[in-house]
Amino acid sequence: MINKVVASVDEAIKDIKSGMTLAVGGFGLCGIPENLIAALVRSDVKNLTCISNNAGVDDFGLGLLLQQRKIKKMIASYVGENAEFERQMLSGELEVELIPQGTLATRCMAAGYGMPVIYTPAGVGTEVAEGKETRRFTFHGVEKEYLMEHAFEVDFSLVKAWKGDTMGNLVFRATALNFNHVMAMAGKVTIAEVEELVEPGELDPNFIHTPGIYVSRVIQGAVYEKRIEQRTVRPATTA
Amino acid sequence: MLDKNGIAKRIAQEVKDGYYVNLGIGIPTLVANYIPDNINVVLQSENGLLGMGPFPLDGEEDADYINAGKQTITTLPGSAFFDSALSFGMIRARKVNLTILGAMEVSENGDIANWKIPGKMVKGMGGAMDLVASAESIIVAMQHVNKAGESKLLPACTLPLTGIRCVKKIVTELGVFDVLPKGGFKLVECAPGVTVEQIQQSTKGKLVV
């Protein structure tokens, strides 16, 4: 039986080299690979290009890599909650490419589906379209312009799942699914950390999100802080 | 004149039974509070949820359950989770019936600017460009004028664009406006206590009364 379990997160990331491109799962702080990020913080890699929807907060998530100046370029859709990010971006230390969220997700998807490009209407007529090839298509009876966007070339994807088996099959929980599934599919090498690692057969094959064929390495995360970014509750008196 | 909740309440009247609706951050989020009880609407959150429920009770919040504004949320019977690519797939495929979002500027041909102010820290467009490029129906909820008192309904946007020729309807504190297919803001109704003259004075783009 194929076994993709590695002994430690540090071993899992040991062949990630400076200058490589990583896709890092999560939306805000929800579903981020906390333990793999911690291992990168401990490592001596730098000059990374990180593809991730957001850039963490100052003291958590990708913000920890920013603190260590390990990220050279950030490709994201929204980076609002991080003062160190802002400082590095304004000083020119950090290169930032902001792209529409759906384009970000679909460029990951395209990589995992083996399609070099996709066409999307997002960004037509805006600065996102500058320098990009466009084509007009009639789709569902409507003719409009589309931008050609390339599949990402991802050296390593770092994702976090709820459950995974030793063959790398992954199941995600609630909105922590977000970018994790498509990023797991996008990596030349995909490393998945899971909250619960189980034996083959324990996950129902009907309910696998990411088949293990896409996953190179799997490891159970040691601890999960699962920090909440915007804790919002309703009063007990209303429905 | 409408306050923020008044704008949200007015927009809620545009939501029809059976609609799948995406609500942006700010005033659009408030629309959920005014959807009539007698219609069934499913809220889409682009981070991967259909059937967004209310905020959780204190102590019941779960880090894995958030909305696109990163707030803790709950689900409802019939909710579904999905990944980010699928989320924007259903948006591009026009399965989401209505998108409600805020704006900094709207032009009389329906262009929208809502993500970037040159010279200020740019946070990013998030999913806004995808939503406006594909949504069948887009309603903008915004204040009629900016903090400097200048009209946000313009002949042409001055800020970097989020999308082109996409806004169909605008609700501000002063009234409700349809963006005409050939250009121009058609005054549909004045907010309570607001005169046509007031609206004319506050609208720089072509106003059709």
CSV table of C-alpha atoms in Angstrom, one decimal:
chain,number,residue,atom,x,y,z
A,1,MET,CA,0.0,0.0,0.0
A,2,ILE,CA,1.3,3.4,-0.9
A,3,ASN,CA,2.3,5.3,2.2
A,4,LYS,CA,2.8,9.1,1.9
A,5,VAL,CA,3.2,9.8,5.6
A,6,VAL,CA,6.4,11.7,6.5
A,7,ALA,CA,7.9,11.7,10.0
A,8,SER,CA,7.9,15.5,10.7
A,9,VAL,CA,6.8,18.8,9.1
A,10,ASP,CA,10.5,19.8,8.9
A,11,GLU,CA,11.2,16.7,6.8
A,12,ALA,CA,8.1,17.3,4.8
A,13,ILE,CA,9.4,20.7,3.6
A,14,LYS,CA,13.1,19.9,3.5
A,15,ASP,CA,13.4,20.1,-0.3
A,16,ILE,CA,11.7,23.4,-0.6
A,17,LYS,CA,14.4,25.7,-1.8
A,18,SER,CA,14.9,29.5,-1.8
A,19,GLY,CA,13.3,31.2,-4.8
A,20,MET,CA,10.6,28.6,-5.3
A,21,THR,CA,6.9,29.2,-5.8
A,22,LEU,CA,4.5,27.9,-3.2
A,23,ALA,CA,0.7,27.8,-3.2
A,24,VAL,CA,-0.6,28.1,0.4
A,25,GLY,CA,-4.2,27.1,1.2
A,26,GLY,CA,-6.7,29.0,3.4
A,27,PHE,CA,-9.0,32.0,3.3
A,28,GLY,CA,-7.9,34.6,5.8
A,29,LEU,CA,-6.8,32.4,8.7
A,30,CYS,CA,-9.4,29.7,8.0
A,31,GLY,CA,-7.9,26.5,6.9
A,32,ILE,CA,-4.3,27.6,6.7
A,33,PRO,CA,-1.5,24.9,7.0
A,34,GLU,CA,-0.3,26.2,10.4
A,35,ASN,CA,2.3,23.5,11.0
A,36,LEU,CA,3.9,23.6,7.6
A,37,ILE,CA,4.1,27.4,7.8
A,38,ALA,CA,5.8,27.0,11.2
A,39,ALA,CA,8.3,24.6,9.7
A,40,LEU,CA,9.1,27.2,6.9
A,41,VAL,CA,9.6,29.8,9.6
A,42,ARG,CA,12.2,27.5,11.2
A,43,SER,CA,13.9,26.7,7.9
A,44,ASP,CA,16.4,28.9,6.1
A,45,VAL,CA,14.6,29.2,2.8
A,46,LYS,CA,13.9,32.7,1.5
A,47,ASN,CA,12.9,34.6,-1.6
A,48,LEU,CA,9.7,32.7,-1.9
A,49,THR,CA,6.9,33.5,-4.2
A,50,CYS,CA,3.7,32.8,-2.3
A,51,ILE,CA,0.3,32.3,-4.0
A,52,SER,CA,-2.4,32.6,-1.4
A,53,ASN,CA,-5.7,34.4,-1.2
A,54,ASN,CA,-4.5,36.5,1.7
A,55,ALA,CA,-1.2,37.2,3.4
A,56,GLY,CA,-2.2,36.3,7.0
A,57,VAL,CA,-2.0,38.8,9.9
A,58,ASP,CA,1.1,40.3,11.5
A,59,ASP,CA,1.7,37.4,13.9
A,60,PHE,CA,0.0,34.5,12.3
A,61,GLY,CA,-0.3,32.6,9.0
A,62,LEU,CA,1.9,34.0,6.2
A,63,GLY,CA,2.5,37.0,8.3
A,64,LEU,CA,5.1,34.9,10.2
A,65,LEU,CA,7.0,34.4,6.9
A,66,LEU,CA,6.8,38.1,6.2
A,67,GLN,CA,8.2,38.9,9.6
A,68,GLN,CA,11.2,36.7,8.7
A,69,ARG,CA,11.5,38.4,5.2
A,70,LYS,CA,11.1,35.0,3.5
A,71,ILE,CA,8.6,36.2,0.9
A,72,LYS,CA,9.9,38.0,-2.1
A,73,LYS,CA,6.6,38.1,-4.0
A,74,MET,CA,3.0,37.7,-2.9
A,75,ILE,CA,0.3,36.8,-5.3
A,76,ALA,CA,-3.1,37.3,-3.6
A,77,SER,CA,-6.6,38.8,-4.1
A,78,TYR,CA,-6.9,40.7,-0.8
A,79,VAL,CA,-4.2,41.6,1.7
A,80,GLY,CA,-6.0,44.0,4.1
A,81,GLU,CA,-5.1,42.9,7.6
A,82,ASN,CA,-1.4,43.0,7.9
A,83,ALA,CA,0.7,46.1,8.9
A,84,GLU,CA,4.1,44.4,8.2
A,85,PHE,CA,2.9,43.5,4.7
A,86,GLU,CA,1.9,47.1,4.1
A,87,ARG,CA,5.3,48.3,5.3
A,88,GLN,CA,7.3,45.9,3.1
A,89,MET,CA,5.0,46.6,0.1
A,90,LEU,CA,5.3,50.4,0.4
A,91,SER,CA,9.1,50.2,0.9
A,92,GLY,CA,9.5,48.1,-2.2
A,93,GLU,CA,10.9,45.1,-0.3
A,94,LEU,CA,7.9,43.0,-1.2
A,95,GLU,CA,6.6,42.5,-4.7
A,96,VAL,CA,2.8,42.2,-4.8
A,97,GLU,CA,0.5,41.0,-7.6
A,98,LEU,CA,-3.2,41.4,-6.8
A,99,ILE,CA,-5.5,39.3,-8.9
A,100,PRO,CA,-9.2,38.6,-8.8
A,101,GLN,CA,-10.1,35.9,-6.4
A,102,GLY,CA,-11.9,33.8,-8.9
A,103,THR,CA,-9.0,34.1,-11.3
A,104,LEU,CA,-6.7,33.0,-8.5
A,105,ALA,CA,-8.8,29.9,-7.8
A,106,THR,CA,-9.3,29.0,-11.4
A,107,ARG,CA,-5.6,29.3,-12.3
A,108,CYS,CA,-5.0,26.8,-9.5
A,109,MET,CA,-7.8,24.6,-10.9
A,110,ALA,CA,-6.4,24.8,-14.4
A,111,ALA,CA,-3.0,23.6,-13.2
A,112,GLY,CA,-4.7,20.6,-11.5
A,113,TYR,CA,-6.8,19.9,-14.5
A,114,GLY,CA,-3.9,20.0,-16.9
A,115,MET,CA,-5.1,23.0,-18.8
A,116,PRO,CA,-2.4,25.7,-19.6
A,117,VAL,CA,-4.9,28.6,-19.8
A,118,ILE,CA,-8.4,29.6,-18.9
A,119,TYR,CA,-10.5,32.5,-20.2
A,120,THR,CA,-12.3,34.7,-17.7
A,121,PRO,CA,-14.3,37.9,-17.9
A,122,ALA,CA,-13.0,39.0,-14.6
A,123,GLY,CA,-10.9,42.2,-15.0
A,124,VAL,CA,-11.8,43.0,-18.6
A,125,GLY,CA,-11.6,46.8,-19.0
A,126,THR,CA,-9.5,47.2,-15.8
A,127,GLU,CA,-5.8,47.4,-15.1
A,128,VAL,CA,-5.8,43.6,-14.5
A,129,ALA,CA,-6.3,43.2,-18.3
A,130,GLU,CA,-3.2,45.3,-19.1
A,131,GLY,CA,-0.8,43.3,-21.3
A,132,LYS,CA,-3.0,40.3,-21.5
A,133,GLU,CA,-4.4,38.5,-24.5
A,134,THR,CA,-8.1,38.9,-24.9
A,135,ARG,CA,-10.7,37.1,-27.1
A,136,ARG,CA,-14.4,37.6,-27.7
A,137,PHE,CA,-16.6,34.5,-27.2
A,138,THR,CA,-20.3,33.9,-27.4
A,139,PHE,CA,-21.3,31.9,-24.4
A,140,HIS,CA,-24.8,31.1,-23.2
A,141,GLY,CA,-26.0,33.5,-25.9
A,142,VAL,CA,-24.0,36.5,-24.7
A,143,GLU,CA,-21.0,37.8,-26.6
A,144,LYS,CA,-18.3,39.4,-24.5
A,145,GLU,CA,-14.6,39.8,-24.0
A,146,TYR,CA,-12.5,37.4,-22.0
A,147,LEU,CA,-9.0,37.5,-20.6
A,148,MET,CA,-6.6,34.7,-21.1
A,149,GLU,CA,-5.0,33.7,-17.8
A,150,HIS,CA,-2.3,31.0,-17.3
A,151,ALA,CA,-2.4,28.0,-15.0
A,152,PHE,CA,0.0,28.6,-12.1
A,153,GLU,CA,3.3,26.8,-12.1
A,154,VAL,CA,3.5,25.7,-8.5
A,155,ASP,CA,6.6,24.0,-7.1
A,156,PHE,CA,5.1,23.1,-3.8
A,157,SER,CA,1.5,23.3,-2.5
A,158,LEU,CA,1.0,23.5,1.2
A,159,VAL,CA,-2.6,22.6,2.3
A,160,LYS,CA,-4.5,21.8,5.4
A,161,ALA,CA,-7.3,19.2,5.5
A,162,TRP,CA,-9.6,18.0,8.3
A,163,LYS,CA,-9.0,14.3,7.7
A,164,GLY,CA,-6.6,12.5,5.5
A,165,ASP,CA,-5.5,8.9,5.0
A,166,THR,CA,-2.0,7.6,4.7
A,167,MET,CA,-2.5,7.4,0.9
A,168,GLY,CA,-3.1,11.1,0.7
A,169,ASN,CA,-6.9,11.2,0.2
A,170,LEU,CA,-8.2,14.4,1.8
A,171,VAL,CA,-11.4,15.6,3.3
A,172,PHE,CA,-11.9,19.2,4.3
A,173,ARG,CA,-14.3,20.7,6.8
A,174,ALA,CA,-16.8,23.5,6.2
A,175,THR,CA,-15.4,26.7,4.7
A,176,ALA,CA,-11.8,25.6,5.5
A,177,LEU,CA,-12.2,23.8,2.2
A,178,ASN,CA,-11.8,27.1,0.3
A,179,PHE,CA,-8.5,27.2,-1.7
A,180,ASN,CA,-7.1,24.0,-0.2
A,181,HIS,CA,-8.6,21.6,-2.6
A,182,VAL,CA,-7.6,23.5,-5.8
A,183,MET,CA,-4.2,24.2,-4.4
A,184,ALA,CA,-3.7,20.6,-3.5
A,185,MET,CA,-4.4,19.8,-7.2
A,186,ALA,CA,-2.0,22.6,-8.5
A,187,GLY,CA,1.3,21.6,-6.9
A,188,LYS,CA,4.1,19.7,-8.7
A,189,VAL,CA,4.6,18.5,-5.1
A,190,THR,CA,1.7,18.8,-2.7
A,191,ILE,CA,2.2,18.5,1.1
A,192,ALA,CA,-1.0,18.1,3.1
A,193,GLU,CA,-1.2,18.5,6.9
A,194,VAL,CA,-4.3,17.0,8.5
A,195,GLU,CA,-6.0,17.3,11.8
A,196,GLU,CA,-6.7,13.6,11.8
A,197,LEU,CA,-4.6,11.0,10.0
A,198,VAL,CA,-6.4,7.7,9.4
A,199,GLU,CA,-5.7,4.3,7.7
A,200,PRO,CA,-6.8,3.6,4.1
A,201,GLY,CA,-10.5,2.5,4.2
A,202,GLU,CA,-11.5,4.7,7.1
A,203,LEU,CA,-12.6,7.5,4.8
A,204,ASP,CA,-15.7,6.9,2.8
A,205,PRO,CA,-14.6,6.9,-0.9
A,206,ASN,CA,-17.9,8.6,-1.7
A,207,PHE,CA,-16.9,11.7,0.3
A,208,ILE,CA,-13.2,12.3,-0.7
A,209,HIS,CA,-12.6,15.9,-1.8
A,210,THR,CA,-9.1,15.5,-3.1
A,211,PRO,CA,-8.0,12.1,-4.3
A,212,GLY,CA,-4.6,11.0,-3.0
A,213,ILE,CA,-3.1,11.0,-6.5
A,214,TYR,CA,-2.7,14.8,-6.1
A,215,VAL,CA,-1.0,14.5,-2.7
A,216,SER,CA,2.7,13.7,-2.4
A,217,ARG,CA,3.1,13.8,1.4
A,218,VAL,CA,0.8,13.8,4.3
A,219,ILE,CA,1.4,14.5,8.0
A,220,GLN,CA,-0.7,15.0,11.0
A,221,GLY,CA,-0.4,18.5,12.4
A,222,ALA,CA,1.0,18.6,16.0
A,223,VAL,CA,-1.2,21.5,17.2
A,224,TYR,CA,-3.9,23.7,15.7
A,225,GLU,CA,-4.6,27.1,17.1
A,226,LYS,CA,-7.3,27.8,14.4
A,227,ARG,CA,-7.3,31.4,15.2
A,228,ILE,CA,-10.5,33.4,14.3
A,229,GLU,CA,-10.0,36.7,12.5
A,230,GLN,CA,-13.4,38.3,13.0
A,231,ARG,CA,-15.2,36.7,15.9
A,232,THR,CA,-18.8,37.8,15.3
A,233,VAL,CA,-21.7,36.6,17.4
A,234,ARG,CA,-25.4,37.4,17.7
A,235,PRO,CA,-27.2,38.2,21.0
A,236,ALA,CA,-28.9,35.2,22.6
A,237,THR,CA,-32.3,37.0,22.4
A,238,THR,CA,-32.7,37.0,18.6
A,239,ALA,CA,-33.4,34.1,16.4
B,1,MET,CA,-33.3,60.6,3.2
B,2,LEU,CA,-32.3,57.0,4.0
B,3,ASP,CA,-29.7,55.9,6.5
B,4,LYS,CA,-27.6,52.7,5.9
B,5,ASN,CA,-30.3,50.4,7.2
B,6,GLY,CA,-32.9,52.3,5.1
B,7,ILE,CA,-30.8,51.7,2.0
B,8,ALA,CA,-30.5,48.0,2.9
B,9,LYS,CA,-34.2,47.7,3.5
B,10,ARG,CA,-35.0,49.3,0.1
B,11,ILE,CA,-32.6,46.9,-1.7
B,12,ALA,CA,-34.2,44.0,0.1
B,13,GLN,CA,-37.4,44.7,-1.9
B,14,GLU,CA,-35.5,43.8,-5.1
B,15,VAL,CA,-34.8,40.3,-3.8
B,16,LYS,CA,-37.2,37.8,-5.2
B,17,ASP,CA,-38.4,34.4,-4.0
B,18,GLY,CA,-36.0,31.6,-5.0
B,19,TYR,CA,-33.0,33.9,-5.6
B,20,TYR,CA,-29.4,33.0,-4.9
B,21,VAL,CA,-27.8,36.2,-3.7
B,22,ASN,CA,-24.2,37.3,-3.0
B,23,LEU,CA,-23.9,40.2,-0.5
B,24,GLY,CA,-20.7,42.3,-0.4
B,25,ILE,CA,-19.2,43.8,2.7
B,26,GLY,CA,-20.7,46.9,4.4
B,27,ILE,CA,-24.3,48.1,3.6
B,28,PRO,CA,-25.0,45.0,1.4
B,29,THR,CA,-24.4,42.7,4.4
B,30,LEU,CA,-27.3,44.5,6.2
B,31,VAL,CA,-29.7,43.5,3.4
B,32,ALA,CA,-29.9,40.0,4.9
B,33,ASN,CA,-31.7,41.5,7.9
B,34,TYR,CA,-34.6,42.9,5.7
B,35,ILE,CA,-35.4,40.0,3.4
B,36,PRO,CA,-39.1,39.3,3.9
B,37,ASP,CA,-40.0,36.1,5.9
B,38,ASN,CA,-42.4,35.0,3.1
B,39,ILE,CA,-39.7,34.5,0.5
B,40,ASN,CA,-37.0,31.9,0.3
B,41,VAL,CA,-33.5,33.2,-0.5
B,42,VAL,CA,-30.1,31.5,-0.4
B,43,LEU,CA,-27.1,33.6,0.4
B,44,GLN,CA,-23.8,32.7,-1.3
B,45,SER,CA,-20.6,33.5,0.4
B,46,GLU,CA,-17.8,33.3,-2.2
B,47,ASN,CA,-15.3,31.6,0.2
B,48,GLY,CA,-17.4,28.5,-0.3
B,49,LEU,CA,-20.9,28.4,1.1
B,50,LEU,CA,-24.4,28.4,-0.1
B,51,GLY,CA,-27.0,28.9,2.6
B,52,MET,CA,-25.3,31.3,5.0
B,53,GLY,CA,-27.0,31.5,8.3
B,54,PRO,CA,-26.9,34.1,11.1
B,55,PHE,CA,-23.9,34.8,13.3
B,56,PRO,CA,-23.3,32.1,15.9
B,57,LEU,CA,-24.3,32.5,19.5
B,58,ASP,CA,-21.5,33.5,21.9
B,59,GLY,CA,-19.5,30.3,22.6
B,60,GLU,CA,-20.7,28.5,19.5
B,61,GLU,CA,-18.3,30.1,17.0
B,62,ASP,CA,-16.2,27.7,15.0
B,63,ALA,CA,-13.0,28.8,13.2
B,64,ASP,CA,-13.9,26.6,10.2
B,65,TYR,CA,-17.2,28.4,9.6
B,66,ILE,CA,-16.6,31.9,8.2
B,67,ASN,CA,-18.0,34.2,5.5
B,68,ALA,CA,-16.1,36.1,2.9
B,69,GLY,CA,-15.7,39.0,5.4
B,70,LYS,CA,-13.9,36.4,7.7
B,71,GLN,CA,-16.7,36.7,10.2
B,72,THR,CA,-17.8,33.6,12.1
B,73,ILE,CA,-21.2,32.3,10.7
B,74,THR,CA,-23.5,29.4,10.9
B,75,THR,CA,-25.2,27.2,8.3
B,76,LEU,CA,-28.9,26.4,7.7
B,77,PRO,CA,-30.7,23.3,6.7
B,78,GLY,CA,-29.8,22.7,3.0
B,79,SER,CA,-26.5,24.5,3.1
B,80,ALA,CA,-23.6,23.4,0.9
B,81,PHE,CA,-19.9,23.9,1.1
B,82,PHE,CA,-17.6,24.0,-2.0
B,83,ASP,CA,-14.1,25.0,-3.0
B,84,SER,CA,-13.1,28.4,-4.3
B,85,ALA,CA,-12.9,27.4,-7.9
B,86,LEU,CA,-16.4,26.0,-7.9
B,87,SER,CA,-17.6,29.1,-6.0
B,88,PHE,CA,-16.5,31.4,-8.9
B,89,GLY,CA,-17.7,28.8,-11.4
B,90,MET,CA,-21.2,29.2,-10.2
B,91,ILE,CA,-20.8,33.0,-10.3
B,92,ARG,CA,-19.4,32.9,-13.9
B,93,ALA,CA,-22.1,30.5,-15.0
B,94,ARG,CA,-24.7,33.0,-13.8
B,95,LYS,CA,-26.3,30.7,-11.3
B,96,VAL,CA,-26.1,33.5,-8.7
B,97,ASN,CA,-29.1,35.7,-9.5
B,98,LEU,CA,-28.2,38.9,-7.8
B,99,THR,CA,-25.0,40.6,-6.5
B,100,ILE,CA,-25.2,43.5,-4.1
B,101,LEU,CA,-22.1,45.4,-3.4
B,102,GLY,CA,-20.7,48.8,-2.4
B,103,ALA,CA,-18.9,51.3,-4.7
B,104,MET,CA,-16.7,54.3,-4.6
B,105,GLU,CA,-17.9,55.5,-8.1
B,106,VAL,CA,-20.4,54.4,-10.7
B,107,SER,CA,-20.5,55.8,-14.2
B,108,GLU,CA,-23.6,56.5,-16.3
B,109,ASN,CA,-22.8,53.6,-18.6
B,110,GLY,CA,-22.6,51.2,-15.6
B,111,ASP,CA,-18.9,51.1,-15.0
B,112,ILE,CA,-17.9,50.5,-11.3
B,113,ALA,CA,-14.9,51.5,-9.3
B,114,ASN,CA,-14.6,50.0,-5.8
B,115,TRP,CA,-11.2,48.6,-5.1
B,116,LYS,CA,-8.4,51.1,-5.4
B,117,ILE,CA,-7.6,54.7,-4.6
B,118,PRO,CA,-4.3,55.8,-6.2
B,119,GLY,CA,-1.8,56.9,-3.5
B,120,LYS,CA,-3.5,54.9,-0.8
B,121,MET,CA,-2.6,51.4,0.4
B,122,VAL,CA,-4.3,48.9,-2.0
B,123,LYS,CA,-5.8,46.0,-0.2
B,124,GLY,CA,-7.0,44.1,-3.3
B,125,MET,CA,-10.1,43.4,-5.3
B,126,GLY,CA,-11.0,40.1,-3.6
B,127,GLY,CA,-13.8,38.6,-5.5
B,128,ALA,CA,-15.4,41.9,-6.7
B,129,MET,CA,-14.0,41.8,-10.3
B,130,ASP,CA,-15.2,38.2,-10.8
B,131,LEU,CA,-18.6,39.1,-9.4
B,132,VAL,CA,-19.2,42.3,-11.5
B,133,ALA,CA,-17.9,40.7,-14.7
B,134,SER,CA,-20.4,37.8,-14.5
B,135,ALA,CA,-23.4,38.7,-12.4
B,136,GLU,CA,-26.7,38.9,-14.3
B,137,SER,CA,-28.0,41.6,-12.0
B,138,ILE,CA,-25.9,44.0,-9.9
B,139,ILE,CA,-27.2,46.4,-7.4
B,140,VAL,CA,-24.9,49.0,-5.9
B,141,ALA,CA,-25.5,50.2,-2.4
B,142,MET,CA,-23.6,53.4,-1.6
B,143,GLN,CA,-23.7,57.0,-0.4
B,144,HIS,CA,-24.6,59.4,-3.1
B,145,VAL,CA,-21.6,61.7,-2.5
B,146,ASN,CA,-18.1,61.1,-1.1
B,147,LYS,CA,-16.6,62.6,2.0
B,148,ALA,CA,-15.6,65.7,0.0
B,149,GLY,CA,-19.3,66.2,-1.0
B,150,GLU,CA,-18.6,65.1,-4.6
B,151,SER,CA,-21.0,63.0,-6.6
B,152,LYS,CA,-20.3,59.3,-6.9
B,153,LEU,CA,-22.7,59.0,-9.8
B,154,LEU,CA,-20.4,60.3,-12.6
B,155,PRO,CA,-20.3,60.6,-16.4
B,156,ALA,CA,-17.1,58.5,-16.2
B,157,CYS,CA,-15.3,56.9,-13.3
B,158,THR,CA,-12.1,58.6,-12.2
B,159,LEU,CA,-10.8,55.8,-10.0
B,160,PRO,CA,-9.3,52.5,-11.4
B,161,LEU,CA,-12.2,50.3,-12.6
B,162,THR,CA,-13.5,47.1,-11.1
B,163,GLY,CA,-15.7,46.3,-14.0
B,164,ILE,CA,-17.3,47.8,-17.1
B,165,ARG,CA,-20.9,48.3,-18.1
B,166,CYS,CA,-22.2,46.0,-15.4
B,167,VAL,CA,-24.2,48.0,-12.8
B,168,LYS,CA,-28.0,47.8,-13.3
B,169,LYS,CA,-29.3,49.6,-10.3
B,170,ILE,CA,-28.1,52.0,-7.6
B,171,VAL,CA,-29.7,52.7,-4.2
B,172,THR,CA,-28.3,55.7,-2.3
B,173,GLU,CA,-29.6,57.7,0.7
B,174,LEU,CA,-31.3,60.0,-1.9
B,175,GLY,CA,-33.1,57.5,-4.1
B,176,VAL,CA,-33.2,54.6,-6.5
B,177,PHE,CA,-31.6,54.8,-10.0
B,178,ASP,CA,-31.6,52.4,-12.9
B,179,VAL,CA,-28.6,52.5,-15.2
B,180,LEU,CA,-30.1,52.9,-18.7
B,181,PRO,CA,-28.7,50.6,-21.5
B,182,LYS,CA,-27.8,53.6,-23.6
B,183,GLY,CA,-26.3,55.4,-20.6
B,184,GLY,CA,-27.6,57.7,-17.9
B,185,PHE,CA,-29.1,57.3,-14.4
B,186,LYS,CA,-32.9,57.0,-14.6
B,187,LEU,CA,-34.5,58.3,-11.4
B,188,VAL,CA,-36.8,55.5,-10.2
B,189,GLU,CA,-37.8,57.0,-6.9
B,190,CYS,CA,-36.8,59.7,-4.5
B,191,ALA,CA,-36.1,58.7,-0.9
B,192,PRO,CA,-38.6,60.0,1.6
B,193,GLY,CA,-38.2,63.8,2.1
B,194,VAL,CA,-35.8,64.1,-0.8
B,195,THR,CA,-36.6,66.4,-3.8
B,196,VAL,CA,-35.7,65.9,-7.5
B,197,GLU,CA,-33.7,69.2,-7.2
B,198,GLN,CA,-31.6,67.8,-4.4
B,199,ILE,CA,-30.8,64.7,-6.4
B,200,GLN,CA,-30.0,66.8,-9.5
B,201,GLN,CA,-27.6,68.9,-7.4
B,202,SER,CA,-25.8,65.8,-6.1
B,203,THR,CA,-25.6,63.9,-9.4
B,204,LYS,CA,-22.8,64.8,-11.8
B,205,GLY,CA,-23.6,62.1,-14.3
B,206,LYS,CA,-26.6,62.3,-16.7
B,207,LEU,CA,-29.8,62.1,-14.7
B,208,VAL,CA,-33.0,61.1,-16.4
B,209,VAL,CA,-36.0,62.3,-14.4
